[in-house]
GROMACS .gro file of C-alpha atoms in nm:
model
  433
    1UNK     CA    1   3.763   2.516  -4.126
    2UNK     CA    2   3.446   2.617  -3.940
    3UNK     CA    3   3.387   2.409  -3.626
    4UNK     CA    4   3.043   2.308  -3.503
    5UNK     CA    5   2.960   2.410  -3.146
    6UNK     CA    6   2.652   2.281  -2.963
    7UNK     CA    7   2.566   2.476  -2.647
    8UNK     CA    8   2.315   2.303  -2.420
    9UNK     CA    9   2.152   2.568  -2.203
   10UNK     CA   10   2.042   2.917  -2.305
   11UNK     CA   11   2.119   3.074  -1.967
   12UNK     CA   12   2.357   3.365  -1.902
   13UNK     CA   13   2.681   3.163  -1.932
   14UNK     CA   14   2.581   2.972  -2.245
   15UNK     CA   15   2.463   3.281  -2.431
   16UNK     CA   16   2.762   3.490  -2.322
   17UNK     CA   17   2.999   3.218  -2.444
   18UNK     CA   18   2.819   3.229  -2.779
   19UNK     CA   19   2.894   3.602  -2.794
   20UNK     CA   20   3.262   3.533  -2.735
   21UNK     CA   21   3.277   3.258  -2.998
   22UNK     CA   22   3.093   3.463  -3.258
   23UNK     CA   23   3.361   3.729  -3.260
   24UNK     CA   24   3.640   3.479  -3.323
   25UNK     CA   25   3.673   3.545  -3.698
   26UNK     CA   26   3.385   3.319  -3.807
   27UNK     CA   27   3.559   3.004  -3.687
   28UNK     CA   28   3.248   2.859  -3.524
   29UNK     CA   29   2.897   2.758  -3.627
   30UNK     CA   30   2.691   2.771  -3.307
   31UNK     CA   31   2.370   2.591  -3.221
   32UNK     CA   32   2.212   2.680  -2.884
   33UNK     CA   33   1.953   2.447  -2.730
   34UNK     CA   34   1.728   2.490  -2.426
   35UNK     CA   35   1.442   2.281  -2.287
   36UNK     CA   36   1.249   2.596  -2.197
   37UNK     CA   37   1.054   2.825  -2.426
   38UNK     CA   38   1.199   3.141  -2.574
   39UNK     CA   39   1.180   3.400  -2.291
   40UNK     CA   40   1.144   3.676  -2.550
   41UNK     CA   41   0.805   3.539  -2.654
   42UNK     CA   42   0.679   3.336  -2.356
   43UNK     CA   43   0.649   3.490  -2.010
   44UNK     CA   44   0.824   3.283  -1.742
   45UNK     CA   45   0.670   3.217  -1.402
   46UNK     CA   46   0.846   3.402  -1.123
   47UNK     CA   47   0.737   3.155  -0.856
   48UNK     CA   48   1.089   3.013  -0.812
   49UNK     CA   49   1.298   3.315  -0.907
   50UNK     CA   50   1.468   3.590  -0.713
   51UNK     CA   51   1.681   3.882  -0.831
   52UNK     CA   52   2.047   3.834  -0.912
   53UNK     CA   53   2.322   4.080  -0.831
   54UNK     CA   54   2.603   4.131  -1.079
   55UNK     CA   55   2.930   4.227  -0.915
   56UNK     CA   56   3.246   4.341  -1.090
   57UNK     CA   57   3.333   3.981  -1.187
   58UNK     CA   58   3.021   3.941  -1.393
   59UNK     CA   59   3.025   4.299  -1.521
   60UNK     CA   60   3.385   4.257  -1.638
   61UNK     CA   61   3.287   3.946  -1.836
   62UNK     CA   62   3.008   4.144  -2.007
   63UNK     CA   63   3.243   4.435  -2.071
   64UNK     CA   64   3.458   4.230  -2.308
   65UNK     CA   65   3.178   4.223  -2.567
   66UNK     CA   66   3.108   4.561  -2.723
   67UNK     CA   67   2.772   4.701  -2.618
   68UNK     CA   68   2.681   4.434  -2.363
   69UNK     CA   69   2.780   4.625  -2.050
   70UNK     CA   70   2.571   4.929  -2.139
   71UNK     CA   71   2.278   4.717  -2.258
   72UNK     CA   72   2.259   4.520  -1.934
   73UNK     CA   73   2.321   4.826  -1.718
   74UNK     CA   74   2.021   4.995  -1.881
   75UNK     CA   75   1.787   4.727  -1.740
   76UNK     CA   76   1.958   4.707  -1.399
   77UNK     CA   77   1.950   4.904  -1.077
   78UNK     CA   78   2.273   4.997  -0.905
   79UNK     CA   79   2.321   4.879  -0.548
   80UNK     CA   80   2.604   4.998  -0.329
   81UNK     CA   81   2.559   4.808  -0.007
   82UNK     CA   82   2.315   4.644   0.230
   83UNK     CA   83   2.085   4.737   0.515
   84UNK     CA   84   2.042   4.485   0.796
   85UNK     CA   85   1.708   4.533   0.971
   86UNK     CA   86   1.739   4.422   1.333
   87UNK     CA   87   1.458   4.284   1.549
   88UNK     CA   88   1.471   4.588   1.777
   89UNK     CA   89   1.377   4.813   1.485
   90UNK     CA   90   1.726   4.953   1.436
   91UNK     CA   91   1.925   4.914   1.115
   92UNK     CA   92   2.288   4.857   1.031
   93UNK     CA   93   2.414   4.989   0.696
   94UNK     CA   94   2.696   4.812   0.513
   95UNK     CA   95   2.853   5.005   0.227
   96UNK     CA   96   3.039   4.860  -0.071
   97UNK     CA   97   3.351   5.002  -0.234
   98UNK     CA   98   3.219   4.922  -0.581
   99UNK     CA   99   2.862   4.931  -0.705
  100UNK     CA  100   2.674   4.623  -0.820
  101UNK     CA  101   2.374   4.575  -1.047
  102UNK     CA  102   2.053   4.401  -0.951
  103UNK     CA  103   1.814   4.260  -1.210
  104UNK     CA  104   1.591   3.967  -1.287
  105UNK     CA  105   1.768   3.663  -1.436
  106UNK     CA  106   1.514   3.631  -1.717
  107UNK     CA  107   1.566   3.997  -1.809
  108UNK     CA  108   1.941   3.934  -1.829
  109UNK     CA  109   1.889   3.633  -2.056
  110UNK     CA  110   1.655   3.828  -2.285
  111UNK     CA  111   1.903   4.113  -2.316
  112UNK     CA  112   2.191   3.876  -2.396
  113UNK     CA  113   1.975   3.707  -2.661
  114UNK     CA  114   1.872   4.041  -2.813
  115UNK     CA  115   2.236   4.144  -2.842
  116UNK     CA  116   2.346   3.829  -3.030
  117UNK     CA  117   2.465   3.927  -3.377
  118UNK     CA  118   2.189   3.850  -3.628
  119UNK     CA  119   2.340   3.974  -3.954
  120UNK     CA  120   2.575   3.709  -4.086
  121UNK     CA  121   2.610   3.560  -4.433
  122UNK     CA  122   2.717   3.235  -4.272
  123UNK     CA  123   2.419   3.228  -4.034
  124UNK     CA  124   2.663   3.156  -3.753
  125UNK     CA  125   2.419   3.111  -3.466
  126UNK     CA  126   2.084   2.933  -3.440
  127UNK     CA  127   1.857   2.910  -3.137
  128UNK     CA  128   1.650   2.600  -3.059
  129UNK     CA  129   1.404   2.635  -2.771
  130UNK     CA  130   1.179   2.358  -2.634
  131UNK     CA  131   1.457   2.105  -2.701
  132UNK     CA  132   1.536   1.868  -2.413
  133UNK     CA  133   1.882   1.710  -2.419
  134UNK     CA  134   1.837   1.333  -2.386
  135UNK     CA  135   2.171   1.170  -2.465
  136UNK     CA  136   2.537   1.246  -2.534
  137UNK     CA  137   2.757   1.011  -2.735
  138UNK     CA  138   3.116   1.116  -2.667
  139UNK     CA  139   3.269   0.864  -2.908
  140UNK     CA  140   3.054   0.971  -3.204
  141UNK     CA  141   3.057   1.338  -3.098
  142UNK     CA  142   2.682   1.356  -3.117
  143UNK     CA  143   2.414   1.491  -2.885
  144UNK     CA  144   2.045   1.406  -2.904
  145UNK     CA  145   1.742   1.622  -2.827
  146UNK     CA  146   1.370   1.566  -2.789
  147UNK     CA  147   1.155   1.850  -2.917
  148UNK     CA  148   0.855   1.922  -2.695
  149UNK     CA  149   0.602   1.914  -2.980
  150UNK     CA  150   0.742   1.608  -3.155
  151UNK     CA  151   0.814   1.244  -3.074
  152UNK     CA  152   1.112   1.233  -3.309
  153UNK     CA  153   1.464   1.268  -3.169
  154UNK     CA  154   1.707   1.513  -3.324
  155UNK     CA  155   2.075   1.418  -3.351
  156UNK     CA  156   2.335   1.695  -3.369
  157UNK     CA  157   2.703   1.652  -3.455
  158UNK     CA  158   2.956   1.868  -3.275
  159UNK     CA  159   3.324   1.956  -3.266
  160UNK     CA  160   3.271   2.122  -2.928
  161UNK     CA  161   2.988   2.050  -2.683
  162UNK     CA  162   2.923   2.300  -2.404
  163UNK     CA  163   2.719   2.186  -2.104
  164UNK     CA  164   2.571   2.509  -1.972
  165UNK     CA  165   2.250   2.340  -1.861
  166UNK     CA  166   2.249   2.420  -1.491
  167UNK     CA  167   2.284   2.235  -1.162
  168UNK     CA  168   2.085   1.936  -1.290
  169UNK     CA  169   2.289   1.916  -1.608
  170UNK     CA  170   2.212   1.632  -1.850
  171UNK     CA  171   2.550   1.681  -2.015
  172UNK     CA  172   2.724   1.641  -1.679
  173UNK     CA  173   2.521   1.327  -1.606
  174UNK     CA  174   2.682   1.174  -1.916
  175UNK     CA  175   3.022   1.221  -1.750
  176UNK     CA  176   2.915   0.968  -1.485
  177UNK     CA  177   2.957   0.692  -1.741
  178UNK     CA  178   3.323   0.783  -1.797
  179UNK     CA  179   3.632   0.685  -1.599
  180UNK     CA  180   3.763   0.883  -1.302
  181UNK     CA  181   3.482   1.138  -1.289
  182UNK     CA  182   3.363   1.239  -0.944
  183UNK     CA  183   3.073   1.471  -0.871
  184UNK     CA  184   2.919   1.562  -0.538
  185UNK     CA  185   2.571   1.712  -0.527
  186UNK     CA  186   2.419   1.846  -0.206
  187UNK     CA  187   2.121   2.056  -0.112
  188UNK     CA  188   2.195   2.366   0.093
  189UNK     CA  189   2.051   2.358   0.448
  190UNK     CA  190   1.794   2.628   0.367
  191UNK     CA  191   1.475   2.607   0.165
  192UNK     CA  192   1.336   2.918   0.000
  193UNK     CA  193   1.026   3.086  -0.135
  194UNK     CA  194   1.021   3.394  -0.354
  195UNK     CA  195   0.834   3.701  -0.233
  196UNK     CA  196   0.706   4.008  -0.421
  197UNK     CA  197   0.593   4.334  -0.258
  198UNK     CA  198   0.422   4.638  -0.413
  199UNK     CA  199   0.568   4.991  -0.418
  200UNK     CA  200   0.584   5.142  -0.071
  201UNK     CA  201   0.281   5.342   0.036
  202UNK     CA  202   0.398   5.696   0.130
  203UNK     CA  203   0.148   5.688   0.417
  204UNK     CA  204   0.337   5.407   0.587
  205UNK     CA  205   0.634   5.483   0.810
  206UNK     CA  206   0.863   5.269   0.593
  207UNK     CA  207   1.164   5.420   0.419
  208UNK     CA  208   1.376   5.158   0.249
  209UNK     CA  209   1.669   5.287   0.045
  210UNK     CA  210   1.631   5.170  -0.318
  211UNK     CA  211   2.007   5.132  -0.372
  212UNK     CA  212   2.061   4.875  -0.096
  213UNK     CA  213   1.998   4.506  -0.046
  214UNK     CA  214   1.762   4.487   0.253
  215UNK     CA  215   1.777   4.190   0.487
  216UNK     CA  216   1.600   4.065   0.799
  217UNK     CA  217   1.711   3.769   1.011
  218UNK     CA  218   1.556   3.568   1.295
  219UNK     CA  219   1.754   3.385   1.561
  220UNK     CA  220   1.661   3.048   1.409
  221UNK     CA  221   1.833   3.141   1.080
  222UNK     CA  222   1.520   3.238   0.885
  223UNK     CA  223   1.604   3.543   0.675
  224UNK     CA  224   1.459   3.766   0.405
  225UNK     CA  225   1.642   3.950   0.127
  226UNK     CA  226   1.464   4.222  -0.071
  227UNK     CA  227   1.572   4.427  -0.371
  228UNK     CA  228   1.412   4.733  -0.527
  229UNK     CA  229   1.285   4.686  -0.884
  230UNK     CA  230   1.253   4.911  -1.190
  231UNK     CA  231   0.876   4.947  -1.140
  232UNK     CA  232   0.924   5.059  -0.776
  233UNK     CA  233   0.813   4.720  -0.645
  234UNK     CA  234   1.028   4.493  -0.429
  235UNK     CA  235   1.119   4.133  -0.488
  236UNK     CA  236   1.331   3.889  -0.300
  237UNK     CA  237   1.349   3.560  -0.121
  238UNK     CA  238   1.255   3.409   0.215
  239UNK     CA  239   1.518   3.158   0.330
  240UNK     CA  240   1.443   2.917   0.613
  241UNK     CA  241   1.605   2.604   0.761
  242UNK     CA  242   1.499   2.285   0.584
  243UNK     CA  243   1.399   2.120   0.911
  244UNK     CA  244   1.176   2.414   1.011
  245UNK     CA  245   0.833   2.354   0.855
  246UNK     CA  246   0.670   2.674   0.983
  247UNK     CA  247   0.682   2.868   0.656
  248UNK     CA  248   0.627   2.561   0.439
  249UNK     CA  249   0.302   2.487   0.626
  250UNK     CA  250   0.149   2.835   0.593
  251UNK     CA  251  -0.160   2.734   0.397
  252UNK     CA  252  -0.388   3.040   0.379
  253UNK     CA  253  -0.343   3.412   0.314
  254UNK     CA  254  -0.447   3.484   0.673
  255UNK     CA  255  -0.179   3.251   0.810
  256UNK     CA  256   0.086   3.413   0.587
  257UNK     CA  257  -0.010   3.767   0.689
  258UNK     CA  258  -0.023   3.669   1.056
  259UNK     CA  259   0.322   3.510   1.037
  260UNK     CA  260   0.486   3.810   0.874
  261UNK     CA  261   0.319   4.062   1.100
  262UNK     CA  262   0.448   3.870   1.400
  263UNK     CA  263   0.798   3.780   1.281
  264UNK     CA  264   0.872   4.052   1.023
  265UNK     CA  265   0.635   4.338   1.111
  266UNK     CA  266   0.786   4.584   0.859
  267UNK     CA  267   0.710   4.345   0.577
  268UNK     CA  268   0.380   4.231   0.730
  269UNK     CA  269   0.228   4.578   0.706
  270UNK     CA  270   0.316   4.600   0.335
  271UNK     CA  271   0.225   4.246   0.229
  272UNK     CA  272  -0.102   4.256   0.029
  273UNK     CA  273  -0.353   3.974   0.057
  274UNK     CA  274  -0.300   3.882  -0.309
  275UNK     CA  275   0.072   3.818  -0.252
  276UNK     CA  276  -0.005   3.638   0.074
  277UNK     CA  277  -0.227   3.400  -0.123
  278UNK     CA  278   0.039   3.351  -0.390
  279UNK     CA  279   0.305   3.297  -0.125
  280UNK     CA  280   0.097   3.027   0.044
  281UNK     CA  281   0.051   2.848  -0.290
  282UNK     CA  282   0.413   2.882  -0.399
  283UNK     CA  283   0.608   2.558  -0.381
  284UNK     CA  284   0.908   2.531  -0.151
  285UNK     CA  285   1.236   2.526  -0.344
  286UNK     CA  286   1.588   2.411  -0.263
  287UNK     CA  287   1.926   2.501  -0.410
  288UNK     CA  288   2.151   2.219  -0.527
  289UNK     CA  289   2.528   2.266  -0.504
  290UNK     CA  290   2.771   2.083  -0.732
  291UNK     CA  291   3.141   1.996  -0.700
  292UNK     CA  292   3.321   1.815  -0.983
  293UNK     CA  293   3.680   1.690  -1.010
  294UNK     CA  294   3.696   1.798  -1.375
  295UNK     CA  295   3.499   2.015  -1.615
  296UNK     CA  296   3.590   1.849  -1.946
  297UNK     CA  297   3.554   1.513  -2.114
  298UNK     CA  298   3.796   1.403  -2.381
  299UNK     CA  299   3.896   1.667  -2.632
  300UNK     CA  300   3.561   1.821  -2.712
  301UNK     CA  301   3.320   1.855  -2.415
  302UNK     CA  302   3.312   2.126  -2.149
  303UNK     CA  303   3.097   2.213  -1.847
  304UNK     CA  304   3.051   2.576  -1.743
  305UNK     CA  305   2.838   2.771  -1.496
  306UNK     CA  306   2.610   2.583  -1.259
  307UNK     CA  307   2.666   2.260  -1.452
  308UNK     CA  308   3.025   2.272  -1.329
  309UNK     CA  309   2.999   2.445  -0.990
  310UNK     CA  310   2.648   2.529  -0.870
  311UNK     CA  311   2.662   2.716  -0.540
  312UNK     CA  312   2.454   2.854  -0.256
  313UNK     CA  313   2.325   3.208  -0.328
  314UNK     CA  314   2.460   3.338   0.005
  315UNK     CA  315   2.746   3.537  -0.154
  316UNK     CA  316   2.559   3.619  -0.474
  317UNK     CA  317   2.831   3.470  -0.693
  318UNK     CA  318   2.654   3.197  -0.892
  319UNK     CA  319   2.575   3.405  -1.200
  320UNK     CA  320   2.896   3.607  -1.168
  321UNK     CA  321   3.109   3.292  -1.166
  322UNK     CA  322   2.915   3.154  -1.464
  323UNK     CA  323   2.978   3.469  -1.668
  324UNK     CA  324   3.342   3.465  -1.560
  325UNK     CA  325   3.369   3.107  -1.693
  326UNK     CA  326   3.287   3.228  -2.044
  327UNK     CA  327   3.549   3.501  -2.020
  328UNK     CA  328   3.815   3.260  -1.892
  329UNK     CA  329   3.747   3.002  -2.165
  330UNK     CA  330   3.773   3.278  -2.424
  331UNK     CA  331   4.112   3.377  -2.282
  332UNK     CA  332   4.224   3.013  -2.301
  333UNK     CA  333   4.118   2.997  -2.667
  334UNK     CA  334   4.332   3.306  -2.726
  335UNK     CA  335   4.629   3.151  -2.547
  336UNK     CA  336   4.609   2.819  -2.734
  337UNK     CA  337   4.503   2.949  -3.077
  338UNK     CA  338   4.161   2.780  -3.070
  339UNK     CA  339   4.304   2.433  -3.018
  340UNK     CA  340   3.988   2.287  -2.864
  341UNK     CA  341   4.147   1.967  -2.734
  342UNK     CA  342   4.400   2.167  -2.532
  343UNK     CA  343   4.154   2.442  -2.439
  344UNK     CA  344   3.893   2.220  -2.271
  345UNK     CA  345   4.160   2.047  -2.061
  346UNK     CA  346   4.317   2.379  -1.970
  347UNK     CA  347   3.981   2.506  -1.850
  348UNK     CA  348   3.970   2.229  -1.590
  349UNK     CA  349   4.334   2.296  -1.495
  350UNK     CA  350   4.279   2.670  -1.456
  351UNK     CA  351   3.925   2.678  -1.317
  352UNK     CA  352   3.847   2.365  -1.116
  353UNK     CA  353   4.018   2.482  -0.795
  354UNK     CA  354   3.820   2.806  -0.815
  355UNK     CA  355   3.495   2.615  -0.858
  356UNK     CA  356   3.558   2.408  -0.546
  357UNK     CA  357   3.668   2.718  -0.354
  358UNK     CA  358   3.353   2.905  -0.456
  359UNK     CA  359   3.133   2.624  -0.322
  360UNK     CA  360   3.323   2.633   0.009
  361UNK     CA  361   3.304   3.012   0.037
  362UNK     CA  362   2.933   3.016  -0.047
  363UNK     CA  363   2.851   2.728   0.190
  364UNK     CA  364   3.045   2.861   0.488
  365UNK     CA  365   3.116   3.229   0.431
  366UNK     CA  366   2.789   3.326   0.599
  367UNK     CA  367   2.739   3.147   0.936
  368UNK     CA  368   2.415   3.003   1.074
  369UNK     CA  369   2.519   3.084   1.430
  370UNK     CA  370   2.391   3.416   1.565
  371UNK     CA  371   2.717   3.463   1.756
  372UNK     CA  372   2.934   3.409   1.449
  373UNK     CA  373   2.702   3.624   1.237
  374UNK     CA  374   2.767   3.922   1.462
  375UNK     CA  375   3.137   3.837   1.461
  376UNK     CA  376   3.127   3.855   1.081
  377UNK     CA  377   2.960   4.196   1.094
  378UNK     CA  378   3.228   4.315   1.338
  379UNK     CA  379   3.503   4.181   1.114
  380UNK     CA  380   3.357   4.363   0.814
  381UNK     CA  381   3.326   4.689   1.006
  382UNK     CA  382   3.681   4.675   1.140
  383UNK     CA  383   3.830   4.576   0.805
  384UNK     CA  384   3.735   4.913   0.652
  385UNK     CA  385   3.960   5.096   0.895
  386UNK     CA  386   4.226   4.846   0.996
  387UNK     CA  387   4.304   4.671   0.667
  388UNK     CA  388   4.448   4.988   0.503
  389UNK     CA  389   4.663   5.045   0.812
  390UNK     CA  390   4.781   4.688   0.862
  391UNK     CA  391   4.690   4.468   0.562
  392UNK     CA  392   4.901   4.175   0.686
  393UNK     CA  393   4.700   4.135   1.005
  394UNK     CA  394   4.351   4.249   0.904
  395UNK     CA  395   4.182   4.096   0.601
  396UNK     CA  396   3.956   4.296   0.373
  397UNK     CA  397   3.586   4.208   0.378
  398UNK     CA  398   3.509   3.866   0.234
  399UNK     CA  399   3.211   4.013   0.048
  400UNK     CA  400   3.428   4.284  -0.108
  401UNK     CA  401   3.689   4.032  -0.219
  402UNK     CA  402   3.449   3.797  -0.394
  403UNK     CA  403   3.261   4.086  -0.558
  404UNK     CA  404   3.561   4.279  -0.690
  405UNK     CA  405   3.716   3.992  -0.881
  406UNK     CA  406   4.076   4.103  -0.833
  407UNK     CA  407   4.159   3.772  -0.661
  408UNK     CA  408   4.050   3.426  -0.773
  409UNK     CA  409   3.809   3.231  -0.555
  410UNK     CA  410   4.086   2.988  -0.455
  411UNK     CA  411   4.309   3.277  -0.347
  412UNK     CA  412   4.026   3.417  -0.134
  413UNK     CA  413   3.966   3.076   0.023
  414UNK     CA  414   4.335   3.058   0.117
  415UNK     CA  415   4.304   3.394   0.294
  416UNK     CA  416   3.982   3.298   0.473
  417UNK     CA  417   4.047   2.931   0.543
  418UNK     CA  418   4.050   2.980   0.922
  419UNK     CA  419   3.712   3.157   0.913
  420UNK     CA  420   3.562   2.897   0.678
  421UNK     CA  421   3.681   2.614   0.906
  422UNK     CA  422   3.531   2.792   1.206
  423UNK     CA  423   3.193   2.839   1.040
  424UNK     CA  424   3.190   2.484   0.903
  425UNK     CA  425   3.243   2.342   1.250
  426UNK     CA  426   2.973   2.568   1.397
  427UNK     CA  427   2.721   2.483   1.123
  428UNK     CA  428   2.782   2.112   1.165
  429UNK     CA  429   2.717   2.141   1.538
  430UNK     CA  430   2.390   2.325   1.473
  431UNK     CA  431   2.271   2.069   1.217
  432UNK     CA  432   2.376   1.760   1.411
  433UNK     CA  433   2.094   1.591   1.610
   0.00000   0.00000   0.00000
């Protein structure tokens, strides 16, 4: 018997899960809903976006579907480390053991949509854009949507409901009306604004390596991350403490250019007046983190991706963890022969500890303190040489561990619990009045 699956959220995790379900011998009829427009036909604003980096966790999840790895790689740029630009003009290069891919999130979504199987006598998958989820009825196994161009509500029956609708999940909000569900939502201490720079002018004495993530950091915690793009431009994000209003109050192109030339002179000399104007007009954004005590409801509803465990972007694992969710749920379906009631509960059992651990690692893996930041750099440098010699006493790099995907997030947290506790204490002291 074919089971009806409603996926709320056409982001990377929701679409990848559809790929996994579609190859399961035509057992599922899939309906995917998203409140946004179809990114294949409507250009999305980049005002609140920044590039994502796929590490081996995310790449491995793509690899399980034939053709996806190569399709996504074709629109990505390989990165193999980072360059830290210091205030004295010197740089520190951090290499990675395994390469990662950088790309725009919308480009990833479009590619995943394009690769969905379209030839099927059973018409197994249907996409519904501009549909806002408004209500979930767990008892009736129904979910309601409001179409943007209509006042009428649409009611959809389901055998399995997937909440892949992000950190502000409507599906997860419905869990709040059930017994014994706990969910903590917090904003990260930093605000952010996206930034976009043109290709480097050969006349300028600027030579940024395309295959690296470039970062700058001020003593007050303000930092910039930049990634090279396919068209030779650069895009990234400016992160700054929530309580520091300096960047938020830059109101004119002249003020923006003056700020960057003073604080980040390398970037200031490249920043065109058009981007300075856009930057001044761009709204300040914040990242919401989410911790839940379970990811399922009853025998037929599941949360994945940011809806289950939204995290700070500091370790670059949000999208990777979301893609890994789809892979793990697919493995659970294999293990329990597509018994949905058992599978959704098992997902919580097998994944919830990792979700909590990922939030902890992302919140406190990268310290706010300048002193601890340099300690982290020293630890990473020493680990390359000392871990192979004495693995019991010298841990491998935290960044390598989370990227490689050989250990679960909870296993990594166990290894790094002393460091996380140290950073947490330091960050709390910095933030306390």
